[in-house]
Short mmCIF file of C-alpha atoms and ligand atoms in Angstrom, two decimals:
data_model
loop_
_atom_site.label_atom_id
_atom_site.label_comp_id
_atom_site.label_asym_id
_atom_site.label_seq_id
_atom_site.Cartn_x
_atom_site.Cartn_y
_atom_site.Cartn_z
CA UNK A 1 -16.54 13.69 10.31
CA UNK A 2 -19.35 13.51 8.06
CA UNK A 3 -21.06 10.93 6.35
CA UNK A 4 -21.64 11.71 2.39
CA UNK A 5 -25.28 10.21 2.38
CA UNK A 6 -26.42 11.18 -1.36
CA UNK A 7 -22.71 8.88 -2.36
CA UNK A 8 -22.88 6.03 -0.01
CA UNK A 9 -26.65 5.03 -1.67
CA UNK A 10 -26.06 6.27 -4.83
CA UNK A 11 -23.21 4.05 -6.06
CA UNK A 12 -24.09 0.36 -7.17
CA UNK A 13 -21.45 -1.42 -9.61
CA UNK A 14 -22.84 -2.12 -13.36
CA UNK A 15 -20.79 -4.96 -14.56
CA UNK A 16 -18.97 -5.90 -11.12
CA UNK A 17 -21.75 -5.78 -9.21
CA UNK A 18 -20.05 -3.35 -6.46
CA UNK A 19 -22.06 -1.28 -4.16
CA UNK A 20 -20.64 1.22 -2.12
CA UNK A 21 -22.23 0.58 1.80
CA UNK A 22 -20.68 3.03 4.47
CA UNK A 23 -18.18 5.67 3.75
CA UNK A 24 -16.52 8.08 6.11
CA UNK A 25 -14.39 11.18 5.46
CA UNK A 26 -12.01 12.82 8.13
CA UNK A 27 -9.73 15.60 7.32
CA UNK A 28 -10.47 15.01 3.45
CA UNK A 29 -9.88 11.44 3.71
CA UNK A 30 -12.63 9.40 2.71
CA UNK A 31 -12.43 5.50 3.78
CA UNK A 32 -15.52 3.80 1.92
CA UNK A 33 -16.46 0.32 2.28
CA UNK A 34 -18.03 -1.57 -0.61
CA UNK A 35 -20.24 -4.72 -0.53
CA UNK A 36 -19.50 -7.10 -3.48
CA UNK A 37 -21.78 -8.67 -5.49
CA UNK A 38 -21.42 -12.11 -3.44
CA UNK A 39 -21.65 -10.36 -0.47
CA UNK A 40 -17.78 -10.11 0.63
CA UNK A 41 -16.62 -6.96 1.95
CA UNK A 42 -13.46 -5.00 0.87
CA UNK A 43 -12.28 -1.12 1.96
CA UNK A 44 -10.61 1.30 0.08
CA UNK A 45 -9.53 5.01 0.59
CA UNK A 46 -9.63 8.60 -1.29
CA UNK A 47 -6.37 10.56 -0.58
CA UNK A 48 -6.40 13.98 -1.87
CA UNK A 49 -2.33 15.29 -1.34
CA UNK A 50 -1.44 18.30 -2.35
CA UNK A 51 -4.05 18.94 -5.09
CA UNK A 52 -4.09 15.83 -6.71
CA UNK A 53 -6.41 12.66 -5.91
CA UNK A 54 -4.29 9.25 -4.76
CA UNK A 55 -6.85 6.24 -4.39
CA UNK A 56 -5.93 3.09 -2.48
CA UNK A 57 -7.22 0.03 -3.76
CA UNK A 58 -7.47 -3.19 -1.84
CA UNK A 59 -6.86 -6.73 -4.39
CA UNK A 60 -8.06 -9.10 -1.94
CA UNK A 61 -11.01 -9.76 0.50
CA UNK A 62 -8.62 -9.67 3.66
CA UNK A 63 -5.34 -11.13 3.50
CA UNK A 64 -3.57 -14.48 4.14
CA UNK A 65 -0.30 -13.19 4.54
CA UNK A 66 -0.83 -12.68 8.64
CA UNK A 67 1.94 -9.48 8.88
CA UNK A 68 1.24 -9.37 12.92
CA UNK A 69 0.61 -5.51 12.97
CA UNK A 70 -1.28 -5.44 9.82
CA UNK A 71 -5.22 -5.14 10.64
CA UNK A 72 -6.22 -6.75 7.36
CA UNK A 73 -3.60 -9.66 7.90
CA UNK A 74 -6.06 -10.51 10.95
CA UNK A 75 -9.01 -10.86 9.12
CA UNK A 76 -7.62 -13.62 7.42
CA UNK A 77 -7.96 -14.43 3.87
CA UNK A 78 -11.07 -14.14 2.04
CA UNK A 79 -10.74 -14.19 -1.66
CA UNK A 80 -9.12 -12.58 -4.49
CA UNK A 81 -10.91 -9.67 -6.42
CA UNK A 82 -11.60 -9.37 -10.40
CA UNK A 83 -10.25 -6.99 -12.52
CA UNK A 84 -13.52 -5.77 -12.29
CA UNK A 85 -14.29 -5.11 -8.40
CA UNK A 86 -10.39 -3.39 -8.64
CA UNK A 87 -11.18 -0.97 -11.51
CA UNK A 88 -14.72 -0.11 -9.83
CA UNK A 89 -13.25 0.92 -6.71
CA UNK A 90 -11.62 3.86 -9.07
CA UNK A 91 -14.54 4.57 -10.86
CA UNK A 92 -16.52 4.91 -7.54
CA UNK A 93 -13.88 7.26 -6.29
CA UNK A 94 -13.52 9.43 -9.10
CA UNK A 95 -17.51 9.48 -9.12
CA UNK A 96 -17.31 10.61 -5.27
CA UNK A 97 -14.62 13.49 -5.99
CA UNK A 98 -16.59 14.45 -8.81
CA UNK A 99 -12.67 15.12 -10.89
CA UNK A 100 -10.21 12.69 -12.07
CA UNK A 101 -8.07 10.63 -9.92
CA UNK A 102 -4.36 11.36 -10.31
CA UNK A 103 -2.70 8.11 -8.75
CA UNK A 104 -3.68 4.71 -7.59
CA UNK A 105 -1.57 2.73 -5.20
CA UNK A 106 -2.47 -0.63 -4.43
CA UNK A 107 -1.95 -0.74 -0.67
CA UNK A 108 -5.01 -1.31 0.53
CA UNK A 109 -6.41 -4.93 1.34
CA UNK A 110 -4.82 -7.95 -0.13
CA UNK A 111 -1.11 -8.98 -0.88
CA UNK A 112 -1.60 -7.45 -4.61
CA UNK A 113 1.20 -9.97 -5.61
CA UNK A 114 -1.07 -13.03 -4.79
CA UNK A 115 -3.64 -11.81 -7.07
CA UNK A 116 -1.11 -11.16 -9.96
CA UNK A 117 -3.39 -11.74 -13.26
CA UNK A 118 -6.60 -9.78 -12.14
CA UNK A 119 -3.91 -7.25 -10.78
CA UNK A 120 -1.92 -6.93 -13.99
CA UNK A 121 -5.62 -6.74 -16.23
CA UNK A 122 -6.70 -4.21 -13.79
CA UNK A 123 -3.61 -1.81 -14.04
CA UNK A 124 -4.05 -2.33 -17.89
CA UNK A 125 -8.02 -0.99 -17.78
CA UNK A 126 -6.30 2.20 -15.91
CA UNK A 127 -3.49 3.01 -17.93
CA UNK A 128 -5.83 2.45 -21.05
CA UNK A 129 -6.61 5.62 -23.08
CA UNK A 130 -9.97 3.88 -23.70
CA UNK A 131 -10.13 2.66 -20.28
CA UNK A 132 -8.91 5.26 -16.76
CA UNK A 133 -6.20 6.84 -18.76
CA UNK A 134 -3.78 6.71 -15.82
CA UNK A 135 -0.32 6.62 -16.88
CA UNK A 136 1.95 3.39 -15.62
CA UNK A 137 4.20 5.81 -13.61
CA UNK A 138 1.22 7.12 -11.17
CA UNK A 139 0.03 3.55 -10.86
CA UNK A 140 2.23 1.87 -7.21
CA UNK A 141 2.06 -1.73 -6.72
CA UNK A 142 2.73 -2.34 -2.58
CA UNK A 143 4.26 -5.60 -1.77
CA UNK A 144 5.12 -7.23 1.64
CA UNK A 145 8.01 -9.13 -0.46
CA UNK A 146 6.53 -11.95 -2.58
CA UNK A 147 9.75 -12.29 -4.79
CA UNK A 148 8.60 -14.41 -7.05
CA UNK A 149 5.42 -12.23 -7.92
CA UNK A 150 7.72 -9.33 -8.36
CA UNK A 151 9.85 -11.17 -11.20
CA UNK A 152 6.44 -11.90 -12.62
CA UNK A 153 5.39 -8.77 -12.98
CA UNK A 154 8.49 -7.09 -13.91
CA UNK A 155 8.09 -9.66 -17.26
CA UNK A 156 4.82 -8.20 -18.38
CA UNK A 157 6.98 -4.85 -18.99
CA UNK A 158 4.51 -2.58 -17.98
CA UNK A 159 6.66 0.35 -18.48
CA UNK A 160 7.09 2.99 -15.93
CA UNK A 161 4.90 1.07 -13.47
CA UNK A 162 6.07 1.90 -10.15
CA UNK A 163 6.78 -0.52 -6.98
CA UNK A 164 6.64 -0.34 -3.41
CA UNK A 165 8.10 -3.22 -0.99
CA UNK A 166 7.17 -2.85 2.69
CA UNK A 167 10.57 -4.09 4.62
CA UNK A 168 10.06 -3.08 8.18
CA UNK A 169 12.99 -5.05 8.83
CA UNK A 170 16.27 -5.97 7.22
CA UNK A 171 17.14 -8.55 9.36
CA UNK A 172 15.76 -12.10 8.87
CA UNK A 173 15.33 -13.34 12.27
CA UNK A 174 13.33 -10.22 13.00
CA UNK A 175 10.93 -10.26 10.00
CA UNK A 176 10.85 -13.46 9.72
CA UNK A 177 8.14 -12.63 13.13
CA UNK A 178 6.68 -9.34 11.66
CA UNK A 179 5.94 -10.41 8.43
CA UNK A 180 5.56 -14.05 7.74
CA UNK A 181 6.01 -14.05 4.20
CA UNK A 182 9.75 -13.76 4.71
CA UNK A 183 10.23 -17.45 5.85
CA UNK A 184 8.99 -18.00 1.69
CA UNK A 185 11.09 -15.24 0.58
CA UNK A 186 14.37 -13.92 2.73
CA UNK A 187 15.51 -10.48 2.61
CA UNK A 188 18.80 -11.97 0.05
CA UNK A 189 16.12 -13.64 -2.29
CA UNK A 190 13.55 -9.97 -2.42
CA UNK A 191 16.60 -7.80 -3.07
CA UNK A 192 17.96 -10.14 -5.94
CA UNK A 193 14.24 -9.42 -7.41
CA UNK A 194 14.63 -5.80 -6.29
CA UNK A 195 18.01 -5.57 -8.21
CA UNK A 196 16.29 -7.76 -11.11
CA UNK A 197 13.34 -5.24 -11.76
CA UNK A 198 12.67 -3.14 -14.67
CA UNK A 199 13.02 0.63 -13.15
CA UNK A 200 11.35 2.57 -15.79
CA UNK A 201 12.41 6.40 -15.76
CA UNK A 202 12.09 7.56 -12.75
CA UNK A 203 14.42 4.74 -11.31
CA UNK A 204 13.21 4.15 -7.84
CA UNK A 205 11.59 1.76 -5.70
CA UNK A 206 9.92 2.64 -2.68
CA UNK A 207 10.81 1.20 0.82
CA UNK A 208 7.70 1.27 3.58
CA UNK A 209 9.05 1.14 6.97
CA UNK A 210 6.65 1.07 9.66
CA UNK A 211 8.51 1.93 13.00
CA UNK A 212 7.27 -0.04 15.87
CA UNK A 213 8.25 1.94 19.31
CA UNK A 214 11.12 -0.31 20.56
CA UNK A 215 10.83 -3.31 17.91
CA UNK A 216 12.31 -2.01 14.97
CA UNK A 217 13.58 1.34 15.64
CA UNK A 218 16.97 1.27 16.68
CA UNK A 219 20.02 3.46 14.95
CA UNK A 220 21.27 -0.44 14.75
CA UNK A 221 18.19 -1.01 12.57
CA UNK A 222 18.10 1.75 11.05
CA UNK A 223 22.08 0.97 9.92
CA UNK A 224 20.79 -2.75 8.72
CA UNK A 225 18.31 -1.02 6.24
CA UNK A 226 20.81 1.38 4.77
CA UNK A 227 23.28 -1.55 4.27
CA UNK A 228 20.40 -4.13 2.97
CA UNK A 229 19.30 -0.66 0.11
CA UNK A 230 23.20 -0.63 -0.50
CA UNK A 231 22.74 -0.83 -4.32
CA UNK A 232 19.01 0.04 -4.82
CA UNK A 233 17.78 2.91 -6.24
CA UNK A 234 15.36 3.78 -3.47
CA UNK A 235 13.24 6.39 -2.06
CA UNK A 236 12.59 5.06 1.73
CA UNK A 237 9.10 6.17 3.27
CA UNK A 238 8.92 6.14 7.17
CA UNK A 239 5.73 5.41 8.99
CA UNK A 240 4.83 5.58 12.52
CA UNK A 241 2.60 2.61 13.69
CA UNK A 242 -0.95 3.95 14.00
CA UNK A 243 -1.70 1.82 17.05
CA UNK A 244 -4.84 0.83 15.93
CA UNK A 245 -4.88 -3.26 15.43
CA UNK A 246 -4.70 -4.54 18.39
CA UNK A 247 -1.81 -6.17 18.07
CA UNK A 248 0.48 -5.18 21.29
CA UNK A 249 2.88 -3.24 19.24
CA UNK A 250 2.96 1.05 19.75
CA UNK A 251 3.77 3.80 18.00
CA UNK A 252 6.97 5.55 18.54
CA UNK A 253 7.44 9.18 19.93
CA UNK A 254 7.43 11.33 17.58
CA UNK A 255 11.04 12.40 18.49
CA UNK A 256 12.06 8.72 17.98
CA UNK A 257 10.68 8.74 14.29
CA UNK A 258 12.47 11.85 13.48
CA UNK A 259 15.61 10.41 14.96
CA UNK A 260 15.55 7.28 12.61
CA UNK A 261 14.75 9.13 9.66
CA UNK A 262 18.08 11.08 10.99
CA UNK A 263 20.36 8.17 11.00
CA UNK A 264 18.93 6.97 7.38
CA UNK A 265 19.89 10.58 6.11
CA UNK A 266 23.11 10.28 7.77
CA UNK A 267 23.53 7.66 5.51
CA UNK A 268 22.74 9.11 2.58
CA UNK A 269 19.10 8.10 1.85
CA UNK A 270 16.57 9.85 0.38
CA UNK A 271 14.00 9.49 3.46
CA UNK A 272 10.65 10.54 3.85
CA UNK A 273 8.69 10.64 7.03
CA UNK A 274 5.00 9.97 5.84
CA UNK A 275 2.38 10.83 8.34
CA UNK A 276 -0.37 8.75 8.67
CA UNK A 277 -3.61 10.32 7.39
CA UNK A 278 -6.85 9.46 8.14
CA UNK A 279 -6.64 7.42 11.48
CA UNK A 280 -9.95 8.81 12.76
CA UNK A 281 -11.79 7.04 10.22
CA UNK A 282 -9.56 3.58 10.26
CA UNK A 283 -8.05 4.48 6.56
CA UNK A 284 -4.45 4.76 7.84
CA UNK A 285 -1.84 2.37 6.86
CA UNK A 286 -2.50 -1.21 8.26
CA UNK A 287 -5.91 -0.33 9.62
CA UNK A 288 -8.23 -1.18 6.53
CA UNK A 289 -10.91 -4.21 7.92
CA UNK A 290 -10.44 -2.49 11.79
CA UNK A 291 -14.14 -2.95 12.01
CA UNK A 292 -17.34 -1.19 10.76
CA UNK A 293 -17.99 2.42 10.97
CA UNK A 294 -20.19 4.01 13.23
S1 LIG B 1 0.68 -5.68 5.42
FE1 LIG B 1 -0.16 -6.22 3.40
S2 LIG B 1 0.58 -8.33 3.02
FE2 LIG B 1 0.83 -7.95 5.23
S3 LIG B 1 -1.08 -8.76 6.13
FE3 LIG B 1 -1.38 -6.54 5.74
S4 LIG B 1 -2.39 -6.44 3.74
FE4 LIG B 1 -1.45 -8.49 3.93
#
């Protein structure tokens, strides 16, 4: 691990305000924390896969949407971020990798969906020729499910723009404990929206699932998810719990993960198991807002 000292003083925000206060990079991942300029605190990571540069944005100062093995969710939420303090955590990545950044996924802090407007004018300053110059398509908007902010943004038509819904389980009962936001929305109501969305060319929507060792990783489960895709174009991304939030849930084995990516495939699905990168410095999925780095 080393600390980039010359970055982590050197950036300070123009317009937004924004100033980059601790940054860590493990492995090539680079978590940096930023202090705004009313002195909230948001986290967002640098990804460099495969030769390209993915940055993770966060869209809110913690979260109110209280997923129960979500780090951020525990925080609470904080408030929602400008179009301004979203676009800067770009800039101050691009800055840090010193090339451009390929693709932006909004899965870092916030429930992007609750933030809609600043969300939409931010993906507009980055797909702007004038502005990032980041094409729609390498732009991913993570949701936990908000249905209604999905047909929202699916009517501003922003062509190509690609979406990612985590599901973690396709039975209501289930996530109607995970993930609180599906008591607003059931898994019947997000798929109509799913169904409903405009799928630009590439045609797919991404599925997060983020096994939990013995919660949600049955070949039963596993089953429920291909039946509740049934229909979807999807790409389905597998995740093993990082462990890190406190939260009483563990990972699975890594035999167990491989085994439930099995049964999807058996299905037919076009599965990915996504490792986890960057859990030494608390930038892995779910662990953004962990704490403050050494
Ligand atoms: S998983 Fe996403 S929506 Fe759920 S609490 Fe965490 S940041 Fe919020």
């Amino acid at each position: 691990m080393a600390l980039d000292e010359r970055w982590c003083q050197g950036q300070s925000g123009g317009m937004s305000g924004c100033q980059i206060v601790e940054c860590l990079e493990e492995d090539g991942v680079v978590k940096f924390a930023s202090r705004l300029a009313d002195g909230a605190r948001i986290e967002s990571v640098i990804l460099p896969i495969r030769g390209r540069t993915t940055v993770c944005v966060s869209s809110q100062v913690g979260c109110g949407r209280g997923c129960v093995f979500c780090a951020t969710g525990a925080l609470g939420f904080g408030r929602n971020l400008s179009p301004e303090e979203i676009v800067w955590q770009v800039q101050a990545a691009r800055e840090r990798q010193e090339c451009r950044v390929d693709n932006i996924v909004f899965m870092g802090m916030g429930e992007p969906l609750d933030n809609l407007d600043s969300v939409v004018q931010a993906i507009r300053v980055m797909a702007d020729p004038h502005g990032l110059d980041i094409a729609y398509r390498y732009i991913t908007v993570s949701t936990a499910g908000h249905a209604d902010g999905i047909r929202a943004l699916g009517a501003f038509n922003l062509t190509n723009l690609r979406l990612a819904v985590s599901v973690n389980a396709a039975e209501d009962t289930l996530r109607d404990r995970l993930m609180p936001i599906n008591r607003q929305y059931p898994l019947a109501r997000l798929k109509a929206e799913l169904l409903a969305f405009p799928k630009g060319k590439r045609g797919v929507i991404l599925i997060e699932y983020v096994l939990l060792a013995g919660v949600n990783d049955s070949r039963e489960q596993a089953l429920q998810l291909a039946r509740y895709v049934d229909g979807l174009p999807v790409r389905i991304n597998v995740i093993a719990f990082n462990g890190a939030s406190g939260s009483g849930f563990s990972a699975p084995a890594p035999e167990q993960v491989r085994r439930f990516c099995g049964w999807l495939v058996e299905e037919k699905l076009f599965v990915r198991e996504r490792r986890s990168r960057g859990q030494g410095v608390l930038a892995a999925c779910g662990m953004l807002g962990v704490g403050r780095l050494p």
